[in-house]
Amino acid sequence: MKYVNDTFYRLINEGAQNRELVEEMKKEVDEFLPSFSDSPDRLSRWGHYYFCDDDGGRLIFDLNSPYKHRCEVCGKIFEDQVFDGVWVYFYRNKAVIMALVSAFIYKATKEKKYFDYSVAVMEFYAGHYKEFPLHNKENLTGESYDAMPWGCGRMMPQGLNESIVAIRFVQTIEILRDELSREFLDLMYHGMFREMYALLAPQATRIHNISCWNLSAIGVMGLAFQDQEMIDFAFSSEFNIRRQLETGVTKDYFWYEGSIHYNFFLLEGIAYLFLFSRIYDYDFGRTGTEILQNMFVQAYDYAFDNHFLPNPNDGWPNLNLKTFSYIYHTAARAMGGDSAVANLLKNIEASDSVRTALPLSEPYYCNNRVCLEQLLFNIDFDYGKFTPVKQKSRNFPKSNYVILRNNTWNGFMKYGLNGKSHAHPDIMNVELMCGDHRISRDLSNAGYRARLCNEWHRKTLSHNTVCWNGKDITSISPGECLYYDENKVTAKARNVYEGIHYTRTMQITEDSFLDDFWVESEKDGVFDYAFHLESGLCLEYDLELEDGDLGFQENGYQHILETKRVKTKESQVVLHVRTEDAAWSIRIDLQENQRLYLLKTMDNPVNQRRNTILLRSTGTSPHYHLKIMLETKQ
């Protein structure tokens, strides 16, 4: 197998649509690469800094503005050396991506300048690689690989990003390999890839998504240059890639860190290694191959019917399967056009959903529609010929997730954790879809160094669960599924806080969603049940309200925008929710010692507002009951 599909040149030039895509790519390359200029004196900084503290919006990477950085949401302009360093990170990532795209254009058109552009970028970085200082995302530097802090990069602010650079440069080389000189390949190998190996190998020290990227980069470099030491390290070292898959993937084929974004991010790195093992006829291993294939199948099953993805734990908001179609294209190339993964890919491409882009480490999509992988690998696929895959209700007990489906509703619940890495304190959180309407979703988060990521997005209160005494949930342990069928699930989590246990039942019928939440506590306290409604939903009610005060001033409570208490003595309250084409009623049963509050809270980005239902109980062991009923549907 070759990296580029044998039919690529013919088919890319036969189709008018494909030729148009190439012309669009030319415009991007011609705008950037003729003026490409970089220096080892410019220190890169961590991409997670590049977010607005006011609203969590990402700052705009503007090629012409290296010292002024504007928020994409509020428009505020920031001037700061840290942001200047992040601009350098984005610039280098852009250079690496454009070198790859330029190689693609040369392969499609044989226009020599695009070959020269790619080679010039790679020659610069390989020729100066050892001049780039060893530094990590905390801006700590090191004089040698032996003395460097963990997580270092050279071009990039961390070894993770350096691994991505390594793989993208090898991809570029594979496209151009037949026409590259021995001198150039020696420069890339000795000047860069052997140095990258020395940098990355000491960082592959645990079962973690970053180690997987380090190992994948080492393996891809090793296979492409037939370096047995690198190959052996990737596949046989203490925390080798096979062990990562066999240990880090749960029995229901989800990465243990519990983030759907990181599940796909991990699959991206390993899919490249898997593909290069096929290209260079290296035995990836039967067990690892089976795990990898099942991970792609299960990842499709985690998605809602409209291909949006649930978003527990760290990640980015509003992701869908098309966000990650490039990874399915890579795996389909390696596994073959008749594989189950290729069929899922065709289901994804046939969807009418619009792709959501990633804010960091974004792969290349032309017009956010067509990725390079689709054209390089699978340009000969018949995308109209596939077996439709209808997703079903599924319980994933080793991953602490469950999704219920029927013709009307999709309900997702997270009932535990497998550790603290990338975890949010939101055990028993739920997300809810009704048809194509998102009723309530997990916010995920902004960049990790953004103020509101840590003051709001990563707080218990911003999720659909129960908060005790204004504090964040402390458990990082798995939960237990007590009952499951295709329409109903009951799960339990013990010691969510010490001595406090949660049990939640989620049930769907054709016209309703039912939520029963029980708290067992050995302690008195204030228990706040929150259910957040999407910002696009209009909330209506005929209730008397008064200004309220929840009392707490930290752990997200300080960011509540408006607090109203419902003045009622009734044991049941009905709210109404609508959009332009659908309406729902929400029936809330009020127990003794419960008060109902209606809040305005922040979305992601936080310039959008959500209506939040908050039920406050005092005492011990409260029970909450909420029912959402579909009223009209057009």
XYZ file of C-alpha atoms in Angstrom:
634
model
C 0.000 0.000 0.000
C 1.180 3.522 -0.801
C 0.361 6.615 1.218
C -1.405 8.275 -1.729
C -4.236 6.452 -3.491
C -3.146 5.125 -6.903
C -6.112 6.835 -8.565
C -5.469 10.216 -6.946
C -3.901 12.101 -9.861
C -6.451 10.930 -12.408
C -9.528 11.491 -10.264
C -8.410 14.816 -8.790
C -8.088 16.176 -12.335
C -11.135 14.531 -13.873
C -13.690 16.042 -11.519
C -14.564 19.743 -11.794
C -15.413 19.878 -8.084
C -12.030 18.447 -7.144
C -10.241 20.941 -9.406
C -12.140 23.760 -7.718
C -10.973 22.517 -4.339
C -7.364 22.533 -5.538
C -7.761 26.129 -6.714
C -9.079 27.114 -3.285
C -6.088 25.445 -1.659
C -3.719 27.294 -3.981
C -5.098 30.626 -2.770
C -4.329 29.724 0.852
C -0.826 28.481 0.089
C -0.002 31.410 -2.184
C -1.108 33.837 0.501
C 1.143 32.309 3.165
C 4.191 30.410 1.918
C 5.860 32.967 -0.404
C 6.398 35.225 2.617
C 7.079 32.456 5.147
C 9.637 33.590 7.715
C 10.509 32.191 11.138
C 13.357 32.199 13.620
C 14.470 29.971 16.522
C 14.638 33.172 18.587
C 10.825 33.289 18.702
C 9.509 31.255 21.626
C 6.160 29.532 21.189
C 3.578 29.420 23.980
C 0.714 27.067 24.842
C -2.403 27.340 22.683
C -4.720 27.064 25.701
C -3.726 30.602 26.702
C -5.340 32.005 23.548
C -8.794 32.571 25.000
C -10.599 35.659 26.253
C -10.983 35.819 30.034
C -14.158 37.856 29.672
C -16.221 35.352 27.668
C -14.134 32.260 26.901
C -14.006 33.030 23.170
C -10.864 32.065 21.290
C -8.597 34.873 20.163
C -8.312 35.232 16.407
C -5.046 34.155 14.820
C -4.351 36.956 12.341
C -1.244 36.528 10.210
C -0.846 40.284 10.035
C -1.249 40.949 13.756
C 1.431 39.166 15.807
C 1.205 41.643 18.706
C -2.505 42.449 18.886
C -5.003 39.658 19.458
C -8.759 40.105 19.118
C -11.456 37.987 20.759
C -13.753 36.323 18.224
C -16.763 36.885 20.514
C -16.505 40.333 22.113
C -13.882 41.922 19.856
C -11.638 43.000 22.744
C -7.989 43.423 21.714
C -5.254 42.023 23.948
C -1.565 43.005 23.955
C 0.515 40.557 25.971
C 3.794 38.696 25.470
C 2.146 35.374 26.310
C -0.382 35.873 23.512
C 2.480 36.900 21.212
C 4.078 33.521 21.948
C 0.822 31.708 21.227
C 0.688 33.561 17.909
C 4.090 32.005 17.149
C 2.636 28.570 17.956
C -0.253 29.159 15.540
C 2.107 30.534 12.895
C 4.291 27.439 13.014
C 1.302 25.154 12.958
C 0.065 27.068 9.909
C 3.466 26.683 8.237
C 3.491 22.935 8.826
C -0.073 22.566 7.538
C 0.599 24.724 4.487
C 3.693 22.667 3.654
C 1.455 19.582 3.695
C -1.216 21.268 1.563
C 1.421 22.544 -0.845
C 2.737 19.004 -1.301
C -0.849 17.903 -1.978
C -1.208 20.609 -4.640
C 2.047 19.550 -6.292
C 0.864 15.944 -6.349
C -2.368 17.100 -8.011
C -0.955 19.624 -10.490
C 2.799 18.967 -10.901
C 3.361 22.710 -10.516
C 6.957 22.864 -9.297
C 6.626 25.922 -7.071
C 4.405 23.981 -4.673
C 7.038 21.257 -4.375
C 9.583 23.974 -3.650
C 7.359 25.620 -1.021
C 7.009 22.362 0.926
C 10.691 21.568 0.753
C 11.676 25.088 1.818
C 9.566 24.965 4.978
C 10.861 21.540 5.977
C 14.465 22.469 5.163
C 14.256 25.538 7.373
C 12.942 23.698 10.409
C 15.232 20.699 9.970
C 18.266 22.892 9.329
C 17.676 24.970 12.457
C 15.888 22.429 14.663
C 18.569 22.158 17.358
C 18.685 25.961 17.630
C 15.117 26.081 18.929
C 15.255 26.165 22.742
C 13.907 23.270 24.774
C 10.884 24.647 26.634
C 7.521 23.506 27.933
C 4.071 25.063 28.191
C 4.939 26.537 31.609
C 7.838 28.319 29.842
C 10.479 26.337 31.715
C 13.580 25.696 29.636
C 16.180 22.938 29.566
C 19.771 22.724 28.374
C 19.678 19.065 27.364
C 17.274 16.155 26.892
C 18.560 14.641 30.125
C 17.818 17.786 32.120
C 14.708 19.098 30.373
C 11.398 19.436 32.232
C 8.759 16.878 31.248
C 6.585 17.940 28.328
C 9.171 19.966 26.405
C 9.091 20.857 22.748
C 11.438 22.874 20.577
C 9.414 24.385 17.766
C 6.262 23.988 19.817
C 5.398 24.631 23.486
C 5.049 20.975 24.403
C 6.084 17.533 23.220
C 2.478 16.753 22.302
C 2.492 19.485 19.641
C 5.982 18.456 18.548
C 4.595 14.963 17.912
C 1.878 16.421 15.694
C 4.523 18.368 13.746
C 6.613 15.212 13.303
C 3.698 13.247 11.866
C 2.622 16.045 9.531
C 6.142 16.437 8.176
C 6.382 12.692 7.563
C 3.017 12.836 5.768
C 4.395 15.618 3.576
C 7.480 13.554 2.819
C 5.364 10.539 1.885
C 3.487 12.596 -0.703
C 6.725 13.861 -2.276
C 9.054 10.951 -1.485
C 9.671 9.770 -5.055
C 11.115 13.172 -5.978
C 13.003 14.091 -2.820
C 16.796 13.991 -2.877
C 18.870 11.782 -0.622
C 20.498 14.912 0.820
C 17.126 16.354 1.807
C 15.946 13.089 3.387
C 19.203 12.833 5.348
C 18.719 16.383 6.613
C 15.184 15.604 7.773
C 16.247 12.354 9.408
C 19.446 13.455 11.153
C 18.658 17.142 11.622
C 15.098 16.743 12.889
C 13.601 13.275 13.318
C 16.434 11.729 15.342
C 16.377 14.828 17.545
C 12.620 14.560 17.921
C 13.032 10.955 18.981
C 15.510 12.004 21.688
C 13.025 14.670 22.803
C 9.858 12.565 22.783
C 10.984 9.173 24.062
C 11.560 10.346 27.686
C 8.025 11.758 27.694
C 6.221 8.488 26.911
C 6.119 7.538 30.571
C 2.530 6.619 31.417
C -0.798 5.452 30.041
C -2.056 8.749 28.679
C -3.160 10.385 25.442
C 0.052 12.455 25.290
C 2.210 9.337 25.545
C 0.186 7.818 22.707
C 0.963 10.810 20.497
C 4.653 10.637 21.433
C 4.754 6.934 20.592
C 2.803 7.392 17.369
C 5.170 10.115 16.175
C 8.207 7.977 17.035
C 6.686 4.977 15.256
C 5.700 6.967 12.158
C 9.194 8.481 11.893
C 10.760 5.075 12.473
C 8.675 3.302 9.855
C 9.102 6.041 7.262
C 12.901 5.993 7.678
C 13.273 2.326 8.644
C 14.858 3.212 11.984
C 14.564 0.009 13.994
C 15.375 1.720 17.284
C 12.387 4.031 16.879
C 10.135 1.208 15.732
C 11.109 -0.927 18.705
C 10.500 1.957 21.087
C 7.021 2.605 19.703
C 5.977 -1.036 19.835
C 8.114 -2.594 22.592
C 9.136 0.018 25.189
C 7.651 0.001 28.700
C 4.600 2.110 27.832
C 4.443 1.029 24.177
C 1.469 1.640 21.917
C 0.093 -1.887 22.271
C 0.126 -1.562 26.050
C -1.533 1.851 25.767
C -4.440 0.296 23.864
C -4.706 -2.835 25.976
C -4.521 -0.927 29.288
C -5.947 2.504 28.521
C -9.022 1.460 26.545
C -12.013 0.221 28.540
C -13.755 -3.066 27.788
C -16.430 -1.140 25.912
C -13.737 0.478 23.753
C -13.517 4.013 25.037
C -10.350 5.782 26.194
C -10.269 5.756 30.000
C -9.896 9.537 30.415
C -13.605 9.849 29.708
C -13.610 12.708 27.204
C -15.152 12.169 23.797
C -12.855 14.838 22.365
C -9.773 13.142 23.791
C -11.048 9.772 22.622
C -10.965 11.075 19.036
C -7.745 13.026 19.586
C -6.059 9.824 20.732
C -7.518 7.923 17.763
C -6.024 10.519 15.423
C -2.472 9.903 16.583
C -2.764 6.125 16.680
C -4.565 5.990 13.310
C -1.531 7.571 11.655
C 0.740 4.945 13.210
C -1.662 2.200 12.170
C -1.709 3.498 8.595
C 2.084 3.672 8.395
C 2.343 0.148 9.770
C 0.211 -0.956 6.810
C 2.232 1.103 4.315
C 5.511 -0.376 5.566
C 4.136 -3.875 6.172
C 4.756 -3.890 9.921
C 2.665 -6.063 12.224
C 0.623 -3.657 14.364
C -0.666 -6.637 16.346
C -3.983 -8.477 16.195
C -5.220 -7.313 19.589
C -4.322 -3.680 18.970
C -5.955 -3.789 15.548
C -9.179 -5.192 16.977
C -9.232 -2.601 19.770
C -8.647 0.220 17.313
C -11.404 -0.920 14.954
C -13.862 -1.348 17.819
C -13.015 2.121 19.130
C -14.080 3.638 15.808
C -17.304 1.627 15.809
C -18.153 2.553 19.393
C -17.301 6.211 18.847
C -20.010 6.307 16.196
C -22.440 4.724 18.653
C -21.743 7.414 21.259
C -23.070 10.126 18.949
C -26.620 11.419 19.072
C -28.866 10.596 16.119
C -28.124 13.981 14.522
C -24.368 13.199 14.763
C -23.682 15.765 17.471
C -21.542 14.280 20.215
C -22.121 14.276 23.957
C -19.392 16.270 25.643
C -18.492 14.966 29.107
C -15.282 16.174 30.735
C -12.603 18.251 28.996
C -12.946 19.046 25.326
C -14.557 21.612 23.054
C -18.243 22.510 22.688
C -20.592 21.525 19.870
C -18.532 18.720 18.340
C -20.049 16.347 15.803
C -18.903 13.296 13.894
C -17.928 15.412 10.885
C -15.511 17.265 13.159
C -13.495 14.041 13.168
C -14.228 12.642 9.705
C -10.536 13.023 8.781
C -9.684 10.391 11.394
C -12.241 7.988 9.934
C -10.708 8.634 6.506
C -7.260 7.719 7.831
C -8.533 4.538 9.462
C -10.608 3.593 6.401
C -7.507 3.877 4.219
C -5.664 1.479 6.521
C -8.563 -0.925 7.114
C -9.868 -0.987 3.561
C -12.882 0.240 1.626
C -14.955 -2.785 2.618
C -14.319 -2.417 6.349
C -16.896 -1.512 8.978
C -15.022 1.731 9.590
C -15.239 2.693 5.904
C -18.988 2.085 5.999
C -19.316 4.314 9.076
C -17.270 6.973 7.293
C -19.746 6.932 4.405
C -22.624 7.281 6.868
C -20.876 10.321 8.359
C -20.215 11.918 4.979
C -23.854 11.331 3.951
C -25.108 13.264 6.988
C -26.452 16.772 6.374
C -24.762 18.040 9.559
C -22.345 20.952 9.237
C -18.851 20.278 10.490
C -17.769 21.966 13.716
C -14.116 23.038 13.582
C -11.603 22.573 16.390
C -9.968 25.621 17.997
C -6.522 24.016 18.510
C -4.417 21.529 16.492
C -7.005 21.793 13.739
C -6.379 19.516 10.722
C -6.834 20.870 7.212
C -10.289 21.082 5.660
C -10.915 23.035 2.478
C -13.868 25.360 3.156
C -14.464 23.321 6.337
C -15.940 20.571 4.154
C -13.329 18.365 2.510
C -10.222 17.131 4.293
C -6.956 16.221 2.622
C -7.372 12.648 3.823
C -10.568 12.216 1.828
C -8.812 13.187 -1.398
C -5.430 11.564 -0.771
C -6.718 8.275 0.611
C -10.297 7.634 -0.447
C -10.901 9.658 -3.573
C -12.111 6.499 -5.329
C -14.787 5.674 -2.737
C -18.373 5.459 -3.927
C -19.887 7.559 -1.168
C -23.415 6.774 -2.275
C -22.895 3.057 -1.729
C -23.079 2.161 1.949
C -25.170 0.352 4.508
C -27.046 2.801 6.747
C -26.202 2.298 10.418
C -29.030 3.000 12.833
C -27.732 3.707 16.293
C -29.427 2.080 19.253
C -29.630 2.627 22.988
C -26.357 1.511 24.551
C -24.891 1.165 27.999
C -21.119 1.454 28.383
C -20.619 0.356 32.008
C -16.808 0.356 31.992
C -16.843 3.914 30.671
C -19.649 5.063 33.011
C -21.819 6.247 30.119
C -25.248 5.357 28.786
C -27.290 6.685 25.879
C -31.024 6.047 25.433
C -32.743 6.518 22.073
C -36.175 6.334 20.543
C -37.806 8.102 17.611
C -38.113 11.329 19.607
C -35.493 11.506 22.347
C -31.788 10.928 22.887
C -30.682 11.008 26.514
C -27.048 10.661 27.594
C -25.877 10.179 31.188
C -22.421 10.068 32.763
C -22.520 8.158 36.036
C -18.877 7.894 37.065
C -15.209 8.474 36.282
C -12.136 6.326 35.747
C -9.742 8.815 37.331
C -9.032 12.524 37.516
C -7.275 13.078 34.171
C -9.423 15.510 32.141
C -12.353 14.907 34.501
C -15.100 17.387 35.314
C -16.832 17.233 38.735
C -20.222 16.340 37.290
C -21.081 12.744 38.141
C -24.695 11.969 37.153
C -24.703 14.679 34.496
C -27.223 14.284 31.652
C -27.522 15.687 28.130
C -30.782 15.686 26.200
C -31.880 15.881 22.558
C -35.414 15.928 21.166
C -35.312 15.296 17.442
C -32.842 17.812 16.049
C -33.331 20.118 19.027
C -30.730 20.254 21.743
C -32.594 20.608 25.026
C -29.523 20.535 27.245
C -25.870 19.889 26.460
C -22.618 19.779 28.374
C -20.661 23.012 27.922
C -17.318 21.226 27.810
C -14.849 24.104 28.276
C -12.770 26.934 26.862
C -8.964 26.747 26.860
C -7.526 25.448 30.102
C -5.841 28.731 31.014
C -8.986 30.771 30.369
C -10.370 32.159 33.626
C -13.937 31.006 33.007
C -12.838 27.495 32.062
C -11.808 26.951 35.653
C -14.319 29.248 37.333
C -17.404 28.040 35.435
C -17.031 25.292 32.815
C -15.213 22.910 35.156
C -17.620 23.456 38.064
C -20.360 21.128 39.288
C -22.935 23.920 39.128
C -22.575 24.353 35.363
C -23.712 20.748 34.811
C -27.020 18.907 35.171
C -26.411 17.278 38.523
C -26.641 18.031 42.259
C -24.244 20.312 44.125
C -23.866 19.955 47.931
C -23.187 22.997 50.107
C -21.941 24.991 47.147
C -18.928 22.709 46.668
C -17.663 20.764 43.685
C -18.160 17.000 43.526
C -15.056 15.259 44.857
C -15.385 11.690 43.540
C -13.264 10.489 40.626
C -14.465 6.889 40.937
C -16.610 4.692 38.670
C -20.353 4.416 39.145
C -22.617 1.396 38.864
C -25.497 0.694 36.506
C -28.338 -0.839 38.540
C -30.851 -1.256 35.711
C -30.787 -0.747 31.966
C -33.093 -1.283 29.027
C -33.464 0.640 25.772
C -35.823 3.199 27.344
C -34.709 3.403 30.962
C -31.561 3.411 33.054
C -30.863 3.640 36.776
C -27.311 4.267 37.935
C -25.671 4.816 41.298
C -22.510 6.612 42.378
C -21.260 6.172 45.923
C -19.412 8.816 47.914
C -19.895 11.510 45.309
C -19.037 13.593 48.305
C -17.824 11.630 51.313
C -20.872 9.943 52.828
C -23.221 11.194 50.073
C -24.492 8.836 47.358
C -26.429 9.611 44.158
C -28.928 7.459 42.285
C -30.478 8.714 39.069
C -33.116 7.226 36.783
C -33.467 8.539 33.249
C -36.406 7.284 31.176
C -37.726 8.160 27.722
C -41.121 7.508 26.161
C -42.289 8.632 22.730
C -43.424 11.988 24.099
C -41.561 12.481 27.376
C -38.295 12.486 29.269
C -38.418 11.604 32.963
C -35.712 12.353 35.477
C -35.667 10.986 39.033
C -32.704 11.900 41.201
C -32.233 10.530 44.733
C -29.578 11.671 47.187
C -28.632 9.495 50.157
C -26.736 11.547 52.696
C -25.445 11.054 56.195
C -25.123 14.807 56.553
C -27.442 17.777 56.652
C -26.812 20.369 54.034
C -27.975 22.403 51.072
C -28.507 20.308 47.937
C -28.936 22.167 44.616
C -30.297 20.219 41.643
C -29.558 22.080 38.388
C -31.007 21.493 34.924
C -29.733 23.870 32.247
C -31.705 24.655 29.086
C -30.022 25.558 25.822
C -29.617 29.263 25.088
C -31.777 28.989 21.959
C -34.819 27.819 23.942
C -37.400 30.327 25.122
C -38.670 29.692 28.663
C -42.228 30.821 29.549
C -44.218 30.574 32.775
C -47.116 32.094 34.687
C -45.468 32.339 38.085
C -44.841 34.990 40.676
C -41.116 35.586 41.135
C -39.016 37.458 43.634
C -35.325 38.254 43.785
C -33.383 35.388 45.279
C -29.965 34.779 46.753
C -28.400 31.323 46.810
C -25.824 32.440 49.361
C -22.655 30.861 47.952
C -20.006 33.021 46.298
C -17.569 30.536 44.777
C -17.430 27.318 42.712
C -19.439 28.931 39.932
C -22.132 30.511 42.087
C -20.399 33.890 41.720
C -21.068 33.721 37.973
C -24.854 33.284 38.117
C -26.266 36.216 36.171
C -29.759 36.405 37.627
C -31.464 34.594 40.500
C -35.255 34.546 40.866
C -37.146 32.527 43.462
C -40.577 31.161 42.583
C -43.238 32.156 45.121
C -45.566 29.167 45.268
C -47.137 26.827 47.771
C -48.076 24.328 45.093
C -46.497 20.890 45.029
C -46.158 20.982 41.249
C -44.971 23.689 38.859
C -45.212 23.666 35.062
C -42.857 25.631 32.801
C -43.089 25.929 29.023
C -40.243 25.869 26.536
C -40.454 26.581 22.833
C -38.567 27.182 19.628
C -39.980 28.271 16.292
C -41.081 24.749 15.400
C -41.506 22.830 18.646
C -42.730 23.245 22.220
C -42.331 21.352 25.465
C -43.686 21.548 28.980
C -41.572 20.875 32.053
C -43.355 19.527 35.096
C -41.480 19.834 38.369
C -42.631 18.115 41.549
C -41.703 20.070 44.668
C -40.962 18.009 47.740
C -41.041 19.187 51.332
C -38.159 21.562 52.101
C -37.637 22.317 48.394
C -37.643 25.732 46.748
C -37.620 26.438 43.015
C -35.300 29.046 41.519
C -35.043 30.226 37.917
C -31.570 31.408 36.992
C -29.747 32.969 34.094
C -26.376 31.303 33.667
C -23.524 31.409 31.174
C -23.150 29.189 28.120
C -19.936 28.469 26.204
C -18.962 30.998 24.965
C -20.251 32.827 27.966
C -21.765 35.780 26.093
C -24.721 33.469 25.457
C -27.255 32.897 28.239
C -29.017 29.780 29.443
C -32.167 29.428 31.482
C -31.409 27.203 34.445
C -33.870 25.401 36.683
C -32.510 25.027 40.209
C -34.266 23.035 42.919
C -32.865 23.661 46.387
C -33.378 21.155 49.214
C -32.282 21.482 52.820
C -31.857 18.665 55.277
C -30.852 15.150 54.245
C -31.535 12.765 51.354
C -33.655 14.826 48.941
C -35.482 13.446 45.910
C -35.962 15.406 42.682
C -38.481 14.636 39.940
C -38.674 16.410 36.602
C -40.634 15.488 33.470
C -40.276 17.107 30.043
C -43.150 16.506 27.618
C -43.222 17.218 23.905
C -46.286 19.381 23.256
C -46.103 20.306 19.569
C -43.997 19.266 16.656
C -44.194 20.662 13.133
